[in-house]
């Protein structure tokens, strides 16, 4: 089944404790991206990757890092999480403009 | 600044009637528009799209209309069904920005029996 998977689905952590949210797709898409969804703000792009080893900032990249060492994986790294990064995170991949989203990761930073 | 705007946070429609969800945009460089549907605890799923060279695209019960001069698009669902109850996001993309999507804030649709 063609899908985008994210892990973990839920995470509660404390300020400053480094964490990684994994994202994997099995559709051989070159383009992958990360979004966060906050109440009243819709979805905002954090980072995207056009291909392996090619990444770029989206609209809200501060406090996040990404890497793209393999085509199928695009992890999101929070080196020092802060409470304002409490949000619902979505990974997406696409062969073109129409992006396919993962199920989401709900992150709470206390 | 929000380049894609969905000014109605919520909409309630009776089953069998038409649902009309609206979206406005400000960036004239946008040339591809999409609608996504999102259920709670799930990721957004692609619903329907339209290129700026068209003014209408239809897929079953779903039709998207684009009015470029007004920078406005709308999603029509006919007939509405209770299973259509979800949050609908409008998104736009510009050719020169790669595949980046600019999303609206979403409209929560409730279809009542």
PDB file of C-alpha atoms in Angstrom:
ATOM      1  CA  UNK A   1       0.000   0.000   0.000  1.00  0.00           C
ATOM      2  CA  UNK A   2       1.305   3.421  -0.981  1.00  0.00           C
ATOM      3  CA  UNK A   3       1.728   5.457   2.150  1.00  0.00           C
ATOM      4  CA  UNK A   4       3.620   7.992   4.213  1.00  0.00           C
ATOM      5  CA  UNK A   5       4.390   6.838   7.737  1.00  0.00           C
ATOM      6  CA  UNK A   6       5.427   8.909  10.724  1.00  0.00           C
ATOM      7  CA  UNK A   7       6.743   7.886  14.118  1.00  0.00           C
ATOM      8  CA  UNK A   8       5.939   8.441  16.850  1.00  0.00           C
ATOM      9  CA  UNK A   9       2.292   9.422  16.488  1.00  0.00           C
ATOM     10  CA  UNK A  10       2.234  11.040  19.924  1.00  0.00           C
ATOM     11  CA  UNK A  11       5.093  12.444  21.955  1.00  0.00           C
ATOM     12  CA  UNK A  12       5.305  14.366  25.197  1.00  0.00           C
ATOM     13  CA  UNK A  13       8.726  15.711  26.047  1.00  0.00           C
ATOM     14  CA  UNK A  14      10.433  18.385  28.117  1.00  0.00           C
ATOM     15  CA  UNK A  15      12.078  21.596  27.043  1.00  0.00           C
ATOM     16  CA  UNK A  16      15.583  21.100  25.675  1.00  0.00           C
ATOM     17  CA  UNK A  17      15.510  17.343  25.185  1.00  0.00           C
ATOM     18  CA  UNK A  18      16.500  16.567  21.611  1.00  0.00           C
ATOM     19  CA  UNK A  19      14.028  14.538  19.610  1.00  0.00           C
ATOM     20  CA  UNK A  20      13.559  13.166  16.123  1.00  0.00           C
ATOM     21  CA  UNK A  21      10.319  12.477  14.297  1.00  0.00           C
ATOM     22  CA  UNK A  22      10.786   9.986  11.500  1.00  0.00           C
ATOM     23  CA  UNK A  23       9.030  10.071   8.138  1.00  0.00           C
ATOM     24  CA  UNK A  24       9.151   7.413   5.474  1.00  0.00           C
ATOM     25  CA  UNK A  25       7.419   7.002   2.105  1.00  0.00           C
ATOM     26  CA  UNK A  26       7.239   3.975  -0.182  1.00  0.00           C
ATOM     27  CA  UNK A  27       6.175   5.749  -3.376  1.00  0.00           C
ATOM     28  CA  UNK A  28       9.652   6.662  -4.636  1.00  0.00           C
ATOM     29  CA  UNK A  29       8.762  10.362  -4.519  1.00  0.00           C
ATOM     30  CA  UNK A  30      11.580  12.829  -4.860  1.00  0.00           C
ATOM     31  CA  UNK A  31       9.819  15.665  -3.041  1.00  0.00           C
ATOM     32  CA  UNK A  32       9.172  15.502   0.695  1.00  0.00           C
ATOM     33  CA  UNK A  33       8.196  18.158   3.196  1.00  0.00           C
ATOM     34  CA  UNK A  34       7.246  18.854   6.792  1.00  0.00           C
ATOM     35  CA  UNK A  35       4.324  20.972   7.973  1.00  0.00           C
ATOM     36  CA  UNK A  36       2.986  22.016  11.321  1.00  0.00           C
ATOM     37  CA  UNK A  37      -0.671  22.651  12.007  1.00  0.00           C
ATOM     38  CA  UNK A  38      -1.720  25.042  14.737  1.00  0.00           C
ATOM     39  CA  UNK A  39      -5.210  26.199  15.693  1.00  0.00           C
ATOM     40  CA  UNK A  40      -6.299  29.165  13.598  1.00  0.00           C
ATOM     41  CA  UNK A  41      -3.159  29.043  11.445  1.00  0.00           C
ATOM     42  CA  UNK A  42      -3.718  26.151   9.053  1.00  0.00           C
ATOM     43  CA  UNK A  43      -0.724  24.199   7.793  1.00  0.00           C
ATOM     44  CA  UNK A  44       2.620  25.921   7.508  1.00  0.00           C
ATOM     45  CA  UNK A  45       5.641  24.429   5.798  1.00  0.00           C
ATOM     46  CA  UNK A  46       8.742  23.925   7.931  1.00  0.00           C
ATOM     47  CA  UNK A  47      11.259  22.383   5.534  1.00  0.00           C
ATOM     48  CA  UNK A  48      11.190  20.605   2.216  1.00  0.00           C
ATOM     49  CA  UNK A  49      13.476  18.445   0.139  1.00  0.00           C
ATOM     50  CA  UNK A  50      13.519  18.232  -3.625  1.00  0.00           C
ATOM     51  CA  UNK A  51      15.750  15.147  -3.603  1.00  0.00           C
ATOM     52  CA  UNK A  52      18.450  13.309  -1.664  1.00  0.00           C
ATOM     53  CA  UNK A  53      20.851  15.749   0.000  1.00  0.00           C
ATOM     54  CA  UNK A  54      18.762  18.716  -1.225  1.00  0.00           C
ATOM     55  CA  UNK A  55      16.802  20.501   1.491  1.00  0.00           C
ATOM     56  CA  UNK A  56      15.512  24.028   1.944  1.00  0.00           C
ATOM     57  CA  UNK A  57      13.628  26.150   4.440  1.00  0.00           C
ATOM     58  CA  UNK A  58       9.909  26.609   4.310  1.00  0.00           C
ATOM     59  CA  UNK A  59       7.928  29.333   6.033  1.00  0.00           C
ATOM     60  CA  UNK A  60       8.657  28.443   9.671  1.00  0.00           C
ATOM     61  CA  UNK A  61      12.078  26.693   9.871  1.00  0.00           C
ATOM     62  CA  UNK A  62      13.353  28.186  13.137  1.00  0.00           C
ATOM     63  CA  UNK A  63      14.162  25.550  15.740  1.00  0.00           C
ATOM     64  CA  UNK A  64      14.060  22.642  13.305  1.00  0.00           C
ATOM     65  CA  UNK A  65      16.559  20.636  11.293  1.00  0.00           C
ATOM     66  CA  UNK A  66      16.084  18.027   8.604  1.00  0.00           C
ATOM     67  CA  UNK A  67      18.209  15.614   6.636  1.00  0.00           C
ATOM     68  CA  UNK A  68      17.637  13.624   3.466  1.00  0.00           C
ATOM     69  CA  UNK A  69      20.217  10.869   3.186  1.00  0.00           C
ATOM     70  CA  UNK A  70      17.900   8.413   1.495  1.00  0.00           C
ATOM     71  CA  UNK A  71      15.044   9.018  -0.902  1.00  0.00           C
ATOM     72  CA  UNK A  72      12.431   7.337   1.276  1.00  0.00           C
ATOM     73  CA  UNK A  73      13.269   9.000   4.623  1.00  0.00           C
ATOM     74  CA  UNK A  74      13.015  12.601   5.761  1.00  0.00           C
ATOM     75  CA  UNK A  75      13.401  12.947   9.555  1.00  0.00           C
ATOM     76  CA  UNK A  76      12.536  16.131  11.435  1.00  0.00           C
ATOM     77  CA  UNK A  77      14.935  17.006  14.225  1.00  0.00           C
ATOM     78  CA  UNK A  78      14.274  19.323  17.149  1.00  0.00           C
ATOM     79  CA  UNK A  79      17.662  19.906  18.769  1.00  0.00           C
ATOM     80  CA  UNK A  80      16.298  21.849  21.748  1.00  0.00           C
ATOM     81  CA  UNK A  81      12.507  21.750  21.777  1.00  0.00           C
ATOM     82  CA  UNK A  82      10.590  24.623  23.332  1.00  0.00           C
ATOM     83  CA  UNK A  83       6.922  24.897  24.355  1.00  0.00           C
ATOM     84  CA  UNK A  84       6.117  26.971  21.247  1.00  0.00           C
ATOM     85  CA  UNK A  85       6.918  23.892  19.186  1.00  0.00           C
ATOM     86  CA  UNK A  86       3.955  22.094  20.679  1.00  0.00           C
ATOM     87  CA  UNK A  87       1.956  21.319  17.559  1.00  0.00           C
ATOM     88  CA  UNK A  88       0.620  18.719  15.163  1.00  0.00           C
ATOM     89  CA  UNK A  89       3.238  17.788  12.588  1.00  0.00           C
ATOM     90  CA  UNK A  90       2.661  16.309   9.161  1.00  0.00           C
ATOM     91  CA  UNK A  91       5.137  14.838   6.745  1.00  0.00           C
ATOM     92  CA  UNK A  92       4.240  14.768   3.053  1.00  0.00           C
ATOM     93  CA  UNK A  93       5.681  13.407  -0.153  1.00  0.00           C
ATOM     94  CA  UNK A  94       4.762  14.056  -3.750  1.00  0.00           C
ATOM     95  CA  UNK A  95       5.578  13.265  -7.359  1.00  0.00           C
ATOM     96  CA  UNK A  96       4.402  16.778  -8.231  1.00  0.00           C
ATOM     97  CA  UNK A  97       2.199  19.452  -6.722  1.00  0.00           C
ATOM     98  CA  UNK A  98      -0.334  17.046  -5.191  1.00  0.00           C
ATOM     99  CA  UNK A  99       1.179  16.051  -1.882  1.00  0.00           C
ATOM    100  CA  UNK A 100       0.380  12.926   0.105  1.00  0.00           C
ATOM    101  CA  UNK A 101       0.368  13.353   3.849  1.00  0.00           C
ATOM    102  CA  UNK A 102       1.268  11.090   6.720  1.00  0.00           C
ATOM    103  CA  UNK A 103      -1.082  10.556   9.680  1.00  0.00           C
ATOM    104  CA  UNK A 104       0.519  13.231  11.840  1.00  0.00           C
ATOM    105  CA  UNK A 105       2.593  13.420  15.018  1.00  0.00           C
ATOM    106  CA  UNK A 106       1.163  15.282  17.971  1.00  0.00           C
ATOM    107  CA  UNK A 107       4.034  16.784  19.927  1.00  0.00           C
ATOM    108  CA  UNK A 108       3.731  18.384  23.355  1.00  0.00           C
ATOM    109  CA  UNK A 109       6.727  20.168  24.850  1.00  0.00           C
ATOM    110  CA  UNK A 110       6.414  20.996  28.536  1.00  0.00           C
TER     111      UNK A 110
ATOM    112  CA  UNK B   1       0.947  37.355   5.519  1.00  0.00           C
ATOM    113  CA  UNK B   2      -1.738  34.833   4.666  1.00  0.00           C
ATOM    114  CA  UNK B   3      -1.792  34.449   0.888  1.00  0.00           C
ATOM    115  CA  UNK B   4      -4.628  31.919   0.885  1.00  0.00           C
ATOM    116  CA  UNK B   5      -7.705  32.793   2.886  1.00  0.00           C
ATOM    117  CA  UNK B   6     -10.688  30.776   3.926  1.00  0.00           C
ATOM    118  CA  UNK B   7     -12.898  33.285   5.651  1.00  0.00           C
ATOM    119  CA  UNK B   8     -15.516  30.871   6.910  1.00  0.00           C
ATOM    120  CA  UNK B   9     -14.192  28.800   9.817  1.00  0.00           C
ATOM    121  CA  UNK B  10     -17.254  26.587   9.773  1.00  0.00           C
ATOM    122  CA  UNK B  11     -20.238  25.619   7.667  1.00  0.00           C
ATOM    123  CA  UNK B  12     -23.278  23.507   8.447  1.00  0.00           C
ATOM    124  CA  UNK B  13     -25.355  21.928   5.675  1.00  0.00           C
ATOM    125  CA  UNK B  14     -28.208  19.461   5.588  1.00  0.00           C
ATOM    126  CA  UNK B  15     -27.658  16.068   4.017  1.00  0.00           C
ATOM    127  CA  UNK B  16     -28.564  16.081   0.330  1.00  0.00           C
ATOM    128  CA  UNK B  17     -28.070  19.829  -0.101  1.00  0.00           C
ATOM    129  CA  UNK B  18     -25.146  21.605  -1.719  1.00  0.00           C
ATOM    130  CA  UNK B  19     -22.066  22.578   0.294  1.00  0.00           C
ATOM    131  CA  UNK B  20     -20.083  25.530  -1.017  1.00  0.00           C
ATOM    132  CA  UNK B  21     -16.677  26.218   0.465  1.00  0.00           C
ATOM    133  CA  UNK B  22     -14.887  29.383  -0.540  1.00  0.00           C
ATOM    134  CA  UNK B  23     -11.263  30.377  -0.829  1.00  0.00           C
ATOM    135  CA  UNK B  24      -9.549  33.623  -1.818  1.00  0.00           C
ATOM    136  CA  UNK B  25      -5.920  34.198  -2.688  1.00  0.00           C
ATOM    137  CA  UNK B  26      -3.738  37.242  -3.059  1.00  0.00           C
ATOM    138  CA  UNK B  27      -0.685  36.021  -4.986  1.00  0.00           C
ATOM    139  CA  UNK B  28      -1.205  36.351  -8.743  1.00  0.00           C
ATOM    140  CA  UNK B  29       1.687  33.936  -9.320  1.00  0.00           C
ATOM    141  CA  UNK B  30      -0.368  31.005  -8.013  1.00  0.00           C
ATOM    142  CA  UNK B  31      -1.244  28.753 -10.940  1.00  0.00           C
ATOM    143  CA  UNK B  32      -2.400  25.524  -9.341  1.00  0.00           C
ATOM    144  CA  UNK B  33      -5.034  25.106  -6.661  1.00  0.00           C
ATOM    145  CA  UNK B  34      -5.958  22.132  -4.532  1.00  0.00           C
ATOM    146  CA  UNK B  35      -8.523  21.117  -1.963  1.00  0.00           C
ATOM    147  CA  UNK B  36      -7.667  18.765   0.861  1.00  0.00           C
ATOM    148  CA  UNK B  37     -10.015  17.059   3.277  1.00  0.00           C
ATOM    149  CA  UNK B  38      -8.991  16.256   6.828  1.00  0.00           C
ATOM    150  CA  UNK B  39     -10.641  14.022   9.377  1.00  0.00           C
ATOM    151  CA  UNK B  40      -9.620  14.192  13.066  1.00  0.00           C
ATOM    152  CA  UNK B  41      -6.517  12.153  13.903  1.00  0.00           C
ATOM    153  CA  UNK B  42      -5.659  11.712  10.213  1.00  0.00           C
ATOM    154  CA  UNK B  43      -3.473  13.549   7.739  1.00  0.00           C
ATOM    155  CA  UNK B  44      -5.007  15.712   5.011  1.00  0.00           C
ATOM    156  CA  UNK B  45      -6.056  13.776   1.926  1.00  0.00           C
ATOM    157  CA  UNK B  46      -6.060  15.229  -1.564  1.00  0.00           C
ATOM    158  CA  UNK B  47      -9.545  15.809  -2.906  1.00  0.00           C
ATOM    159  CA  UNK B  48      -9.497  17.750  -6.160  1.00  0.00           C
ATOM    160  CA  UNK B  49      -7.354  20.291  -7.965  1.00  0.00           C
ATOM    161  CA  UNK B  50      -7.530  22.831 -10.751  1.00  0.00           C
ATOM    162  CA  UNK B  51      -4.965  24.472 -12.968  1.00  0.00           C
ATOM    163  CA  UNK B  52      -5.154  28.187 -13.697  1.00  0.00           C
ATOM    164  CA  UNK B  53      -5.774  27.443 -17.361  1.00  0.00           C
ATOM    165  CA  UNK B  54      -9.192  26.037 -16.438  1.00  0.00           C
ATOM    166  CA  UNK B  55     -12.167  27.536 -14.684  1.00  0.00           C
ATOM    167  CA  UNK B  56     -13.858  24.313 -13.621  1.00  0.00           C
ATOM    168  CA  UNK B  57     -12.909  20.786 -12.686  1.00  0.00           C
ATOM    169  CA  UNK B  58     -15.353  18.092 -11.715  1.00  0.00           C
ATOM    170  CA  UNK B  59     -14.879  14.744  -9.995  1.00  0.00           C
ATOM    171  CA  UNK B  60     -18.031  12.953  -9.017  1.00  0.00           C
ATOM    172  CA  UNK B  61     -19.851  14.947  -6.355  1.00  0.00           C
ATOM    173  CA  UNK B  62     -17.018  17.460  -6.114  1.00  0.00           C
ATOM    174  CA  UNK B  63     -16.540  20.454  -8.403  1.00  0.00           C
ATOM    175  CA  UNK B  64     -13.994  23.220  -8.068  1.00  0.00           C
ATOM    176  CA  UNK B  65     -14.551  26.578  -9.743  1.00  0.00           C
ATOM    177  CA  UNK B  66     -11.791  29.107 -10.328  1.00  0.00           C
ATOM    178  CA  UNK B  67     -12.334  32.807 -10.967  1.00  0.00           C
ATOM    179  CA  UNK B  68      -8.890  34.188 -11.729  1.00  0.00           C
ATOM    180  CA  UNK B  69      -9.961  37.790 -12.110  1.00  0.00           C
ATOM    181  CA  UNK B  70     -11.464  37.715  -8.628  1.00  0.00           C
ATOM    182  CA  UNK B  71      -8.683  35.492  -7.246  1.00  0.00           C
ATOM    183  CA  UNK B  72     -11.363  33.241  -5.877  1.00  0.00           C
ATOM    184  CA  UNK B  73     -12.082  29.546  -5.948  1.00  0.00           C
ATOM    185  CA  UNK B  74     -14.852  27.462  -4.519  1.00  0.00           C
ATOM    186  CA  UNK B  75     -15.532  23.805  -3.849  1.00  0.00           C
ATOM    187  CA  UNK B  76     -19.049  22.513  -4.430  1.00  0.00           C
ATOM    188  CA  UNK B  77     -20.181  19.227  -2.946  1.00  0.00           C
ATOM    189  CA  UNK B  78     -23.449  17.910  -4.339  1.00  0.00           C
ATOM    190  CA  UNK B  79     -25.213  16.159  -2.758  1.00  0.00           C
ATOM    191  CA  UNK B  80     -23.619  16.534   0.655  1.00  0.00           C
ATOM    192  CA  UNK B  81     -23.368  13.413   2.794  1.00  0.00           C
ATOM    193  CA  UNK B  82     -22.686  13.017   6.534  1.00  0.00           C
ATOM    194  CA  UNK B  83     -19.345  11.375   5.667  1.00  0.00           C
ATOM    195  CA  UNK B  84     -18.279  14.667   4.101  1.00  0.00           C
ATOM    196  CA  UNK B  85     -18.105  16.214   7.567  1.00  0.00           C
ATOM    197  CA  UNK B  86     -14.443  17.191   7.911  1.00  0.00           C
ATOM    198  CA  UNK B  87     -12.111  20.160   7.743  1.00  0.00           C
ATOM    199  CA  UNK B  88     -11.426  21.319   4.189  1.00  0.00           C
ATOM    200  CA  UNK B  89      -8.215  23.118   3.328  1.00  0.00           C
ATOM    201  CA  UNK B  90      -7.657  25.184   0.235  1.00  0.00           C
ATOM    202  CA  UNK B  91      -4.063  25.269  -1.027  1.00  0.00           C
ATOM    203  CA  UNK B  92      -2.240  27.078  -3.815  1.00  0.00           C
ATOM    204  CA  UNK B  93       1.054  26.644  -5.574  1.00  0.00           C
ATOM    205  CA  UNK B  94       3.173  28.787  -7.879  1.00  0.00           C
ATOM    206  CA  UNK B  95       5.173  27.156 -10.650  1.00  0.00           C
ATOM    207  CA  UNK B  96       8.322  29.078  -9.770  1.00  0.00           C
ATOM    208  CA  UNK B  97       8.219  27.929  -6.138  1.00  0.00           C
ATOM    209  CA  UNK B  98       8.624  24.249  -6.871  1.00  0.00           C
ATOM    210  CA  UNK B  99       5.963  22.208  -5.164  1.00  0.00           C
ATOM    211  CA  UNK B 100       5.477  24.438  -2.109  1.00  0.00           C
ATOM    212  CA  UNK B 101       1.855  24.644  -1.031  1.00  0.00           C
ATOM    213  CA  UNK B 102       0.317  27.647   0.682  1.00  0.00           C
ATOM    214  CA  UNK B 103      -2.627  26.564   2.789  1.00  0.00           C
ATOM    215  CA  UNK B 104      -5.669  28.398   4.051  1.00  0.00           C
ATOM    216  CA  UNK B 105      -6.743  28.004   7.667  1.00  0.00           C
ATOM    217  CA  UNK B 106      -9.462  25.522   6.817  1.00  0.00           C
ATOM    218  CA  UNK B 107     -13.255  25.373   6.937  1.00  0.00           C
ATOM    219  CA  UNK B 108     -14.963  22.840   9.160  1.00  0.00           C
ATOM    220  CA  UNK B 109     -17.951  21.346   7.330  1.00  0.00           C
ATOM    221  CA  UNK B 110     -20.731  19.618   9.235  1.00  0.00           C
ATOM    222  CA  UNK B 111     -23.321  17.732   7.231  1.00  0.00           C
ATOM    223  CA  UNK B 112     -26.361  16.963   9.338  1.00  0.00           C
ATOM    224  CA  UNK B 113     -28.813  14.138   8.599  1.00  0.00           C
TER     225      UNK B 113
END
